[in-house]
Amino acid sequence: MSNAVHFEIEGDVAVIIIDNPPINAGSLDVRHGVLEAIERLGSDAALSAAIIIGGGKTFIAGADLKEFGAPLQDPQLPAVIAAIEACPKPMIAALHGAALGGGYELALGCDARVAVAGTLVGLPEVTLGIIPGAGGTQRLPRLVGLPAAIRMICAGERIEARAALKLGMIDTVVEGDLREGAIAFARQLAGQKTPIRARAVPACDPAELEAASQQALKVGRNRPAVRAAIEAIRNTAHLGMDEGLAIERASFQTLRLSSEARALRHLFFAERDSAKHPALKGVAPLAIARIGVIGAGTMGAGIAISALDAGYQVRLIEREEPALARGLAYIAEYYAGRIAAKKLDAEAATERQARLSGSTDWAVLGDVDLVIEAVFEDIDVKKEVFARLDAVACQGAILASNTSYLDLDAIAHATSRPEDVVGLHFFSPAHVMKLLEVVRGAASSPLALATALEVGKRLRKLPILSANAFGFIGNRIYSAYRRQCEFMIEEGAYPEQVDAALESFGFAMGPFAVADMSGLDIAWRMRKAQAATRDPHARYVQIPDTLCEAGRFGRKTGAGYYRYEPGAKGKTVDPVVLGVIDAASASKGLSRRAIAAEEIQRRALLSMVNEAALLLAEGVCERASDIDLVLINGYGFPRWEGGPVFWARERGLAALKSDLDELEHLSGAGFMRSNPEVLFPREA
Ligand code: NAI
């Protein structure tokens, strides 16, 4: 028998145990094992029923995604489920932990589903760019109806057992021991087969069905997997089960190999790998209960909310009472909004806010375990804050800075304990954005880093480790991208064309719209600070400086790359800006040319890829796939494109090399060209 499945006997009931740690993925071994178990169940006259249960912490939590990139090996999941249905004896799925994707489909193939409270069930395949491929789109509607099945499958919902019971997705919630409860349930079935395939799809209101489909398409941004899921559910409802299954499977097989599904699988593995830090192996993080946040501005308030939501005690520090009051009011309003939107109940909001205190007296930082500084982005202010912190924080506390660009080592050396200093670079809004760059200073101790990474996880962020280098990972790549976009407006494109091209690629917003939103003055100040050390021969685009000199700092001043009319929604193209751009081109003797959307997209992406290769070669980040996670979770890069590194790998090394030659030529003096080989996984 397969090693991944065990067969035990309890009186007249067989107990089939899936044992494929860590998540009991439904891999080839498991499928073989379940088939063998079904055969044994069928041939042993003393057995009248079986339960299928997961060993360890979970039922089958999902498919083995590694198998999805290659031809699938037999037996495939539909054959296993067909064998369960064909077995004359009832089989009960006993669920705990998670029964997701193929795991829940297998459960749907059984005669009944029982679960302990807390179990998560669902069909999240669309989040991986595919649809359920082993009957999920056929069997779930027979349990919950078509509109609900569309909602659940298209949103990839994971539903807790008690809610799942109400919806009909499981048959009972077992109190007490799952195995015992499931065996008792199996005996009650007394030899009856009750497969879902014997049921009809419940009739529904066509208007409700249409509304559910439209809503799913809207939320799912019309992604191919969402469209395919709706088709597989709706278009087969009037057909027999076998025909429906065949249509579903064909659609699954096509989507499985699509570039979108490959991109999403890449990100799944990238996320899993991002948590691995060989250098920190075996370092146990410190227990953190109290967090101090210095600065209650945009970032500080958001960081405080994030920490409150994660269960920490939070002490918020400001310079003066009015600023503190503003920060506290912002947090109170945020929670009031959550209650009004029914996202949080009043009791939970009160409990969270009760863990918050605000002060202008630094003495309250004396017993916190971690401090996160979010004051003005100015090295002298930061140094002063860290020197003061050094005097009040207890020994062993972790001291973190949210700086975007400043030198973490300079900040760390303002203290007597640089080993306790790390960067925690949150993204705005800090309570929403998933990305968190954890910055390793030259002196940061493994303990400080391991603790920062652990806190990041507890804050439900995606922590990515970066070395202390200008702009860390994300801002450095984003700067290269923005610079390339500025080159293109100098050569002949206009901001609205660049923005439209990149939005059509899938970015939430184009770079010039982003610049207007976040304010042009910040980058301007930085450029002025760097002016003395800049290579005088390097190509420099004057346009953003000219806009700033005219007081055009973006949305907040009503004008930047675009104009923002008071009271009007959205932005308008401003002829003044077009004039500034034309004049800038003329002053350099450039004859403007039309640049096609395809070239805009290609150059913008190549600039990211080039910078990614440079910073990998410099050792700023640990692995290439981290870069994709940063761009997707912090900068609006479209998820379904997999990130710049995935995009580069799809293009292939040879094409990429000649692309970069061209980019180097077009970019002119000062462009640092990378060797893109570092972006490709080494042959084993
Ligand atoms: P902000 O100007 O909104 O807030 C800064 C706050 O710090 C102000 O309320 C100010 O009163 C307070 N403050 C200044 N000096 C202080 C001191 N000595 N003691 C106590 N409080 C003091 O600035 P924002 O945008 O929140 O930025 C804070 C930090 O976060 C900066 O280092 C910035 O680079 C970084 N950051 C900002 C992002 C953004 O999108 N705004 C994104 C990521 C990082």
XYZ file of C-alpha atoms and ligand atoms in Angstrom:
728
model
C 0.000 0.000 0.000
C 1.091 3.587 -0.638
C 3.008 5.135 2.250
C 0.819 8.194 2.173
C -2.392 6.391 3.142
C -3.025 4.033 6.072
C -5.885 1.599 6.429
C -7.232 0.771 9.872
C -10.303 -1.184 10.912
C -12.735 -0.333 13.714
C -15.324 -3.090 13.853
C -17.223 -2.858 10.594
C -15.858 0.568 9.600
C -12.623 1.180 7.704
C -10.594 4.225 8.681
C -8.623 5.568 5.714
C -5.959 7.962 6.959
C -4.189 10.422 4.677
C -0.602 10.827 5.849
C 1.252 13.206 3.575
C 2.723 15.913 5.787
C 2.787 18.839 6.129
C -0.587 19.633 4.534
C -1.693 16.195 3.307
C -1.599 17.515 -0.268
C -3.482 15.298 -2.696
C -0.349 14.133 -4.505
C 0.091 11.047 -6.666
C 0.930 8.816 -3.691
C -2.212 9.868 -1.868
C -4.377 9.208 -4.918
C -2.856 5.754 -5.355
C -3.342 5.026 -1.677
C -6.993 6.060 -1.590
C -7.749 3.913 -4.649
C -6.105 0.914 -3.004
C -8.075 1.547 0.182
C -11.352 1.690 -1.741
C -10.545 -1.650 -3.337
C -9.830 -3.187 0.040
C -13.040 -1.739 1.477
C -15.033 -3.198 -1.387
C -13.512 -6.637 -1.126
C -13.733 -7.081 2.665
C -17.216 -8.390 3.417
C -16.822 -7.612 7.120
C -16.662 -3.877 6.366
C -19.836 -1.896 5.782
C -18.544 1.685 5.487
C -15.425 3.865 5.634
C -14.312 7.236 6.811
C -11.523 9.222 5.143
C -9.635 11.365 7.603
C -6.402 13.370 7.616
C -3.496 12.412 9.848
C -1.811 15.308 11.661
C -3.197 18.815 11.600
C -5.463 18.743 8.583
C -7.559 16.945 5.985
C -6.252 17.265 2.395
C -5.586 21.020 2.463
C -5.166 21.279 -1.307
C -3.550 19.894 -4.414
C 0.154 19.380 -4.886
C 0.773 22.477 -6.990
C 4.135 21.226 -8.190
C 2.259 18.674 -10.297
C 0.237 21.334 -12.110
C 2.990 22.597 -14.378
C 3.573 19.233 -16.111
C 1.368 16.519 -17.652
C -0.737 15.099 -14.810
C -0.040 11.526 -13.809
C -2.668 8.842 -13.366
C -4.590 8.170 -11.303
C -5.896 11.730 -11.376
C -8.321 13.066 -8.804
C -11.524 12.620 -10.847
C -10.767 8.884 -11.125
C -10.371 8.618 -7.359
C -13.651 10.424 -6.772
C -15.373 8.225 -9.366
C -14.135 5.177 -7.441
C -15.565 6.566 -4.192
C -18.930 7.038 -5.879
C -18.774 3.603 -7.497
C -17.907 1.835 -4.244
C -21.096 0.173 -2.996
C -20.338 1.054 0.621
C -20.818 4.546 2.048
C -17.702 6.657 2.550
C -17.675 9.624 4.897
C -15.215 12.523 4.736
C -14.081 13.454 8.258
C -12.696 16.987 8.094
C -10.431 19.030 10.328
C -7.921 21.782 9.642
C -8.574 22.599 6.004
C -10.375 20.790 3.195
C -9.703 23.101 0.294
C -9.582 22.745 -3.466
C -9.033 19.118 -4.421
C -9.400 18.203 -0.745
C -12.927 19.550 -0.585
C -13.706 18.077 -4.016
C -12.750 14.657 -2.685
C -15.041 15.287 0.281
C -17.809 16.246 -2.167
C -17.320 12.865 -3.823
C -18.103 11.113 -0.519
C -21.549 10.180 0.741
C -21.404 12.692 3.595
C -19.097 15.276 5.127
C -18.600 15.763 8.844
C -16.222 18.311 10.368
C -15.024 19.698 13.653
C -15.668 23.368 14.398
C -12.981 25.608 12.970
C -12.398 23.496 9.858
C -12.111 25.566 6.672
C -13.770 24.264 3.533
C -13.930 25.776 0.078
C -12.814 25.832 -3.511
C -10.174 28.601 -3.825
C -8.884 27.450 -7.244
C -9.652 30.739 -9.020
C -7.129 32.481 -6.808
C -4.584 30.310 -8.610
C -5.941 31.141 -12.044
C -7.738 27.819 -12.529
C -11.158 26.372 -11.741
C -12.005 23.315 -9.666
C -11.191 20.378 -11.929
C -12.566 17.382 -10.059
C -16.259 18.059 -9.858
C -16.347 21.147 -7.640
C -18.348 23.153 -10.152
C -20.815 20.271 -10.498
C -21.269 18.973 -6.973
C -21.191 22.210 -4.979
C -24.181 23.713 -6.853
C -26.150 20.554 -6.042
C -25.592 21.331 -2.358
C -25.858 25.107 -2.166
C -27.582 26.161 -5.402
C -26.143 27.914 -8.445
C -25.917 31.543 -7.252
C -24.181 30.609 -3.988
C -21.811 28.255 -5.807
C -20.861 31.056 -8.203
C -20.247 33.444 -5.331
C -18.128 30.979 -3.384
C -16.089 29.574 -6.257
C -15.449 32.919 -7.960
C -14.320 34.551 -4.741
C -12.336 31.469 -3.704
C -14.051 31.652 -0.295
C -12.860 29.568 2.638
C -15.783 28.882 4.910
C -15.686 27.808 8.552
C -17.467 24.572 9.487
C -20.425 26.105 11.341
C -21.175 28.483 8.485
C -20.581 25.632 6.033
C -23.164 23.543 7.884
C -25.784 26.280 7.518
C -25.018 26.499 3.802
C -25.270 22.733 3.318
C -21.587 22.299 2.445
C -21.138 19.776 5.244
C -23.661 17.512 6.991
C -22.769 17.898 10.625
C -20.334 19.535 13.022
C -18.837 16.868 15.237
C -18.524 17.735 18.912
C -15.670 15.873 20.565
C -13.410 13.387 18.804
C -13.641 13.610 15.017
C -12.696 10.021 14.282
C -15.235 8.626 16.747
C -17.923 11.035 15.578
C -17.330 10.199 11.926
C -17.418 6.446 12.597
C -20.722 6.824 14.448
C -22.066 8.859 11.524
C -20.936 6.173 9.071
C -22.770 3.478 11.049
C -25.946 5.576 10.975
C -25.871 5.588 7.198
C -26.346 1.825 7.471
C -25.181 0.816 4.074
C -26.924 3.557 2.123
C -25.062 5.295 -0.694
C -25.989 8.983 -0.865
C -23.711 10.508 -3.517
C -24.241 14.144 -4.494
C -24.439 13.080 -8.144
C -27.835 11.523 -7.401
C -29.236 14.966 -6.554
C -30.614 17.530 -8.969
C -29.323 21.098 -9.130
C -31.859 23.134 -7.090
C -33.959 25.518 -9.175
C -33.158 29.202 -8.716
C -34.353 32.657 -9.684
C -32.704 33.529 -13.031
C -32.338 37.160 -11.945
C -30.434 36.126 -8.840
C -28.211 33.867 -10.928
C -27.444 36.667 -13.354
C -26.742 39.095 -10.525
C -24.361 36.633 -8.853
C -22.508 36.141 -12.149
C -22.235 39.862 -12.869
C -21.041 40.613 -9.366
C -18.430 37.831 -9.541
C -17.125 39.132 -12.856
C -16.902 42.637 -11.475
C -15.055 41.670 -8.316
C -12.897 39.213 -10.262
C -11.891 41.943 -12.742
C -13.088 39.702 -15.529
C -10.145 37.335 -15.052
C -10.242 34.252 -17.316
C -10.573 31.830 -14.386
C -13.584 33.674 -12.994
C -15.250 33.678 -16.405
C -14.488 29.993 -16.887
C -15.823 29.097 -13.437
C -19.110 30.851 -14.126
C -19.400 29.063 -17.466
C -18.599 25.677 -15.961
C -21.252 26.180 -13.298
C -24.009 27.822 -15.349
C -23.693 26.239 -18.756
C -23.685 22.697 -17.446
C -26.524 22.957 -14.924
C -29.033 21.481 -17.350
C -26.730 18.636 -18.402
C -26.107 15.297 -16.761
C -23.311 15.002 -14.231
C -20.903 13.165 -16.533
C -21.214 15.687 -19.304
C -20.771 18.519 -16.816
C -17.681 16.872 -15.371
C -16.109 16.477 -18.797
C -16.689 20.144 -19.656
C -15.293 21.275 -16.318
C -12.203 19.089 -16.699
C -11.434 20.371 -20.182
C -11.639 23.958 -18.984
C -9.445 23.153 -15.973
C -6.828 21.532 -18.226
C -6.649 24.569 -20.494
C -6.410 27.052 -17.634
C -3.858 24.988 -15.734
C -1.229 25.677 -18.397
C -2.196 29.319 -19.015
C 0.376 32.000 -18.292
C -1.903 33.464 -15.636
C -2.079 30.189 -13.722
C 1.672 29.728 -14.020
C 2.209 33.258 -12.720
C -0.055 32.664 -9.743
C 1.613 29.341 -8.932
C 4.964 31.101 -9.131
C 3.713 33.606 -6.553
C 2.383 30.855 -4.334
C 5.833 29.262 -4.195
C 7.521 32.663 -3.959
C 5.482 33.442 -0.870
C 6.309 30.111 0.691
C 10.030 30.553 -0.052
C 10.072 34.131 1.227
C 9.633 32.838 4.777
C 12.857 30.817 4.561
C 15.941 32.528 5.971
C 18.819 30.072 6.183
C 20.980 32.538 8.131
C 18.327 32.821 10.858
C 17.611 29.122 11.170
C 17.173 28.068 14.779
C 17.015 31.655 16.092
C 13.960 31.861 18.369
C 12.279 35.280 18.118
C 11.650 37.329 21.250
C 8.111 37.378 22.615
C 6.618 40.772 21.869
C 3.563 42.069 23.729
C 3.967 45.867 23.897
C 4.821 48.034 20.918
C 5.698 51.722 20.998
C 5.037 53.805 17.870
C 6.751 57.193 17.574
C 4.989 59.678 15.309
C 1.217 59.628 14.866
C 1.156 60.886 11.286
C 0.059 58.999 8.170
C 2.289 56.019 8.787
C 2.389 55.956 12.579
C -1.402 55.882 12.893
C -1.670 53.097 10.320
C 1.071 51.070 12.012
C -0.703 51.496 15.355
C -3.964 50.177 13.862
C -2.164 47.222 12.363
C -0.590 46.392 15.744
C -3.903 46.774 17.595
C -5.620 44.481 15.092
C -2.919 41.889 15.735
C -3.499 41.933 19.483
C -0.572 44.051 20.730
C -0.579 46.732 23.417
C 0.312 49.983 21.642
C 1.796 53.209 23.015
C 1.681 56.068 20.545
C 4.103 58.971 21.002
C 3.970 62.469 19.511
C 5.825 65.719 19.981
C 2.844 67.776 21.018
C -0.685 67.220 22.238
C -2.484 68.502 19.098
C -0.587 66.095 16.810
C -1.229 63.252 19.250
C -4.921 64.125 19.413
C -5.075 64.110 15.605
C -3.477 60.676 15.453
C -5.756 59.229 18.123
C -8.817 60.750 16.443
C -7.787 59.196 13.148
C -7.599 55.775 14.780
C -10.961 56.249 16.532
C -12.553 57.274 13.225
C -11.064 54.272 11.520
C -12.661 51.897 14.024
C -15.983 53.765 13.881
C -15.876 53.288 10.104
C -15.208 49.579 10.472
C -18.210 49.242 12.764
C -20.425 51.268 10.411
C -19.332 49.072 7.499
C -20.152 46.001 9.601
C -16.609 44.706 9.243
C -16.042 44.671 12.990
C -18.408 44.498 15.939
C -18.458 47.280 18.489
C -17.183 45.054 21.252
C -14.085 44.033 19.295
C -13.411 47.642 18.309
C -13.640 48.736 21.945
C -11.314 45.949 23.028
C -8.761 46.935 20.394
C -8.833 50.612 21.257
C -8.535 49.802 24.949
C -5.087 48.436 24.173
C -4.013 51.834 22.798
C -2.615 54.708 24.797
C -1.112 57.971 23.612
C 1.458 60.217 25.227
C 3.972 62.984 24.646
C 6.075 61.617 27.493
C 8.714 59.156 26.306
C 8.935 57.539 29.732
C 6.023 55.259 28.717
C 8.417 53.582 26.265
C 10.415 52.213 29.200
C 8.769 48.806 29.175
C 7.898 48.202 25.529
C 9.408 45.225 23.683
C 9.544 46.871 20.271
C 9.525 50.497 19.125
C 8.630 51.505 15.581
C 9.668 55.008 14.641
C 7.634 56.852 11.987
C 8.704 60.500 12.320
C 9.708 62.869 9.495
C 12.041 61.495 6.839
C 15.061 63.532 7.917
C 18.294 61.953 9.044
C 18.949 64.483 11.812
C 15.456 64.067 13.239
C 15.799 60.274 13.104
C 19.213 60.331 14.768
C 17.904 62.510 17.544
C 14.896 60.235 18.049
C 17.077 57.111 18.235
C 19.535 58.720 20.655
C 16.617 59.614 22.896
C 15.158 56.161 22.485
C 18.464 54.647 23.523
C 18.135 56.460 26.822
C 14.567 55.362 27.612
C 14.048 51.914 26.031
C 14.768 48.881 28.181
C 17.753 46.693 27.380
C 16.903 44.102 24.754
C 14.023 46.049 23.189
C 14.012 45.991 19.392
C 14.270 49.467 17.869
C 12.842 49.802 14.362
C 12.710 52.609 11.842
C 10.101 53.015 9.111
C 12.468 55.065 6.988
C 11.924 54.849 3.228
C 15.354 55.878 1.992
C 17.637 56.884 4.843
C 20.730 54.951 5.857
C 19.675 52.533 8.592
C 23.245 52.137 9.803
C 23.563 55.864 10.431
C 20.334 55.690 12.444
C 21.505 52.596 14.338
C 24.759 54.260 15.317
C 22.885 57.055 17.017
C 22.251 54.428 19.692
C 24.655 52.471 21.867
C 23.048 49.229 20.651
C 23.045 49.064 16.845
C 22.558 45.282 17.047
C 18.995 45.892 18.268
C 18.134 48.225 15.383
C 16.311 47.060 12.234
C 14.178 48.647 9.549
C 10.460 47.962 9.359
C 9.393 49.611 6.140
C 5.602 49.652 5.948
C 3.648 50.827 2.919
C 0.844 53.331 2.899
C -1.851 52.811 4.150
C 0.068 50.773 6.703
C -2.965 48.943 8.079
C -3.970 47.814 4.588
C -0.862 47.095 2.541
C 0.498 43.598 2.894
C 4.120 44.297 2.095
C 6.626 44.898 4.872
C 10.318 45.284 4.071
C 12.393 44.130 7.024
C 15.724 45.879 6.708
C 18.946 44.326 7.926
C 21.477 46.871 9.123
C 25.165 46.010 9.108
C 24.976 45.406 12.864
C 21.423 44.011 13.184
C 21.528 40.826 15.271
C 19.905 37.598 14.062
C 17.636 37.838 17.109
C 16.435 41.325 16.161
C 15.798 40.203 12.577
C 14.050 36.971 13.532
C 11.844 38.941 15.920
C 11.027 41.595 13.307
C 10.079 38.912 10.776
C 7.879 37.167 13.321
C 6.118 40.403 14.271
C 5.581 41.030 10.560
C 3.827 37.697 10.227
C 1.710 38.335 13.279
C 0.720 41.698 11.790
C -0.511 39.615 8.840
C 1.997 41.253 6.543
C 4.269 39.681 4.010
C 7.718 40.395 5.465
C 10.549 40.504 2.927
C 14.117 40.784 4.104
C 16.267 43.479 2.477
C 19.778 44.706 3.048
C 20.333 48.343 3.963
C 20.727 49.871 0.507
C 19.251 53.041 -0.948
C 15.493 52.557 -1.458
C 15.779 48.964 -0.201
C 14.092 46.685 -2.752
C 10.819 48.288 -3.758
C 11.573 52.001 -3.883
C 14.817 51.340 -5.697
C 13.085 49.361 -8.455
C 10.218 51.797 -8.566
C 12.642 54.719 -8.988
C 14.281 53.031 -11.977
C 10.843 52.423 -13.485
C 9.754 56.021 -12.944
C 13.009 57.300 -14.411
C 12.466 55.235 -17.552
C 8.928 56.600 -17.829
C 10.344 60.118 -17.576
C 12.767 59.272 -20.405
C 9.803 58.275 -22.512
C 7.936 61.532 -21.979
C 11.075 63.405 -22.877
C 11.399 61.350 -26.089
C 7.849 61.789 -27.297
C 5.137 60.193 -25.162
C 2.866 62.208 -22.846
C 2.038 61.281 -19.252
C -1.502 60.196 -20.070
C -0.192 57.830 -22.778
C 2.348 56.265 -20.457
C -0.237 55.905 -17.685
C -2.808 54.399 -20.073
C -0.298 51.872 -21.438
C 0.724 50.699 -17.990
C -2.812 50.636 -16.658
C -3.779 48.487 -19.609
C -0.927 46.149 -18.691
C -2.662 45.867 -15.336
C -1.073 48.342 -12.946
C -3.684 49.843 -10.655
C -2.397 53.318 -11.630
C 0.191 54.614 -14.066
C 3.399 56.195 -12.705
C 2.429 59.817 -13.320
C -0.970 59.426 -11.685
C 0.839 57.793 -8.750
C 3.345 60.655 -8.570
C 0.515 63.191 -8.444
C -1.218 61.201 -5.741
C 1.783 60.839 -3.452
C 3.152 64.337 -4.106
C 5.971 65.451 -6.399
C 7.703 67.476 -3.702
C 9.133 64.488 -1.794
C 11.162 63.235 -4.750
C 12.089 66.813 -5.624
C 13.550 67.361 -2.171
C 15.483 64.132 -2.505
C 16.847 65.083 -5.929
C 18.003 68.404 -4.571
C 19.756 66.646 -1.706
C 21.533 64.364 -4.166
C 22.372 67.057 -6.715
C 25.941 67.530 -5.508
C 26.831 63.851 -5.815
C 25.017 63.101 -9.064
C 27.053 62.132 -12.119
C 26.933 65.330 -14.206
C 27.057 63.314 -17.447
C 24.113 61.076 -16.600
C 20.866 61.747 -18.430
C 18.643 63.881 -16.229
C 15.022 64.701 -17.022
C 14.200 68.235 -15.961
C 10.418 67.984 -16.316
C 9.449 67.060 -12.716
C 11.702 69.819 -11.338
C 10.097 72.375 -13.658
C 6.649 71.267 -12.483
C 7.681 71.572 -8.828
C 9.243 74.987 -9.400
C 5.829 76.080 -10.673
C 4.274 74.874 -7.411
C 2.713 71.817 -9.056
C 3.155 69.207 -6.329
C 0.352 66.928 -7.519
C -3.180 66.412 -6.314
C -2.764 68.271 -3.056
C -1.987 71.488 -4.962
C -4.625 70.857 -7.633
C -1.948 70.344 -10.289
C 0.992 68.100 -11.076
C 1.396 66.016 -14.221
C -2.377 66.515 -14.533
C -4.827 69.150 -13.402
C -7.388 68.485 -10.676
C -10.347 70.827 -10.806
C -11.894 71.612 -7.436
C -15.089 69.633 -7.045
C -14.431 67.569 -10.177
C -13.738 63.880 -9.920
C -10.550 62.642 -11.462
C -7.791 64.276 -13.424
C -7.617 66.162 -16.693
C -4.800 66.563 -19.179
C -3.217 69.993 -18.785
C -1.900 71.767 -21.908
C 0.549 73.628 -19.683
C 2.249 70.322 -18.835
C 2.366 69.288 -22.471
C 4.083 72.614 -23.172
C 6.625 72.011 -20.402
C 7.357 68.577 -21.839
C 7.707 69.789 -25.437
C 10.050 72.538 -24.275
C 12.142 70.042 -22.288
C 12.558 67.841 -25.370
C 13.434 70.835 -27.529
C 16.001 72.116 -25.048
C 17.875 68.824 -25.424
C 17.514 68.818 -29.186
C 15.347 65.704 -29.114
C 12.883 65.368 -31.973
C 9.792 63.909 -30.405
C 8.417 60.635 -31.785
C 5.232 58.711 -31.066
C 5.884 55.774 -28.727
C 3.517 52.830 -29.021
C 1.858 51.337 -25.928
C 3.785 48.105 -26.475
C 7.132 49.933 -26.329
C 6.052 51.848 -23.240
C 5.137 48.629 -21.460
C 8.266 46.823 -22.557
C 10.665 49.582 -21.536
C 8.917 50.159 -18.219
C 9.082 46.461 -17.357
C 12.642 46.084 -18.597
C 13.730 48.946 -16.383
C 12.340 47.039 -13.398
C 13.968 43.815 -14.531
C 17.315 45.530 -15.024
C 17.234 47.075 -11.559
C 16.090 43.747 -10.075
C 19.136 42.021 -11.550
C 21.433 44.764 -10.236
C 20.157 44.540 -6.698
C 20.232 40.755 -6.702
C 23.849 40.839 -7.821
C 24.576 43.285 -5.005
C 22.949 40.975 -2.478
C 20.250 43.458 -1.465
C 17.658 40.705 -1.438
C 17.893 36.997 -0.799
C 16.155 35.583 -3.856
C 14.773 36.759 -7.177
C 11.200 35.763 -6.405
C 11.141 38.142 -3.399
C 11.284 40.995 -5.902
C 8.025 39.868 -7.487
C 6.349 39.745 -4.085
C 7.534 43.272 -3.319
C 6.261 44.755 -6.572
C 2.927 42.961 -6.382
C 2.155 43.560 -2.727
C 3.497 47.088 -2.455
C 3.411 48.751 -5.875
C 0.283 47.647 -7.724
C 2.039 45.313 -10.180
C -0.682 43.004 -11.569
C -0.696 39.701 -9.729
C -1.672 37.657 -12.750
C 1.500 38.778 -14.570
C 3.581 37.224 -11.776
C 5.945 40.173 -11.191
C 8.910 41.516 -13.176
C 11.142 38.487 -12.542
C 8.457 36.064 -13.709
C 7.870 38.301 -16.736
C 11.607 38.258 -17.485
C 11.811 34.476 -17.213
C 8.873 34.102 -19.569
C 10.677 36.270 -22.085
C 13.768 34.083 -21.889
C 17.406 34.952 -21.320
C 18.439 35.450 -24.940
C 15.587 37.839 -25.751
C 16.142 39.648 -22.493
C 19.785 40.278 -23.231
C 19.030 41.941 -26.538
C 16.101 43.835 -24.936
C 18.495 45.224 -22.350
C 20.999 46.205 -25.031
C 18.263 48.247 -26.620
C 17.171 49.716 -23.289
C 20.743 50.732 -22.552
C 20.995 52.435 -25.924
C 17.679 54.280 -25.514
C 18.371 55.313 -21.932
C 21.652 57.005 -22.714
C 24.433 58.118 -20.396
C 24.417 56.956 -16.799
C 22.340 53.827 -17.356
C 23.702 50.869 -15.389
C 23.102 47.688 -17.342
C 22.737 44.448 -15.431
C 23.546 40.877 -16.278
C 20.077 39.303 -16.249
C 21.416 35.783 -15.711
C 20.987 36.180 -11.945
C 17.222 36.279 -12.471
C 17.081 32.770 -13.849
C 17.118 29.721 -11.611
C 20.368 27.829 -11.934
C 20.156 24.469 -13.668
C 20.336 21.691 -11.111
P 3.914 62.412 8.625
O 4.470 63.766 8.437
O 2.507 62.137 8.246
O 4.060 61.998 10.144
C 5.215 62.187 10.909
C 4.774 62.433 12.329
O 5.904 62.348 13.176
C 4.170 63.812 12.539
O 2.879 63.662 13.115
C 5.132 64.512 13.481
O 4.484 65.372 14.407
C 5.773 63.329 14.178
N 7.081 63.630 14.714
C 8.091 64.283 14.108
N 9.154 64.361 14.920
C 8.827 63.731 16.065
C 9.478 63.482 17.290
N 10.710 63.907 17.493
N 8.811 62.801 18.244
C 7.571 62.385 18.048
N 6.887 62.595 16.918
C 7.502 63.265 15.937
O 4.907 61.429 7.865
P 4.639 59.953 7.320
O 4.198 60.020 5.926
O 3.828 59.222 8.309
O 6.116 59.353 7.305
C 6.779 58.912 8.474
C 7.932 58.025 8.075
O 7.436 56.931 7.347
C 8.980 58.669 7.209
O 10.238 58.159 7.556
C 8.593 58.221 5.819
O 9.674 58.203 4.932
C 8.113 56.831 6.113
N 7.215 56.271 5.111
C 6.199 57.021 4.580
C 5.357 56.460 3.637
C 4.234 57.252 3.068
O 3.676 56.826 2.055
N 3.832 58.366 3.660
C 5.531 55.074 3.164
C 6.571 54.365 3.851
C 7.383 54.955 4.767
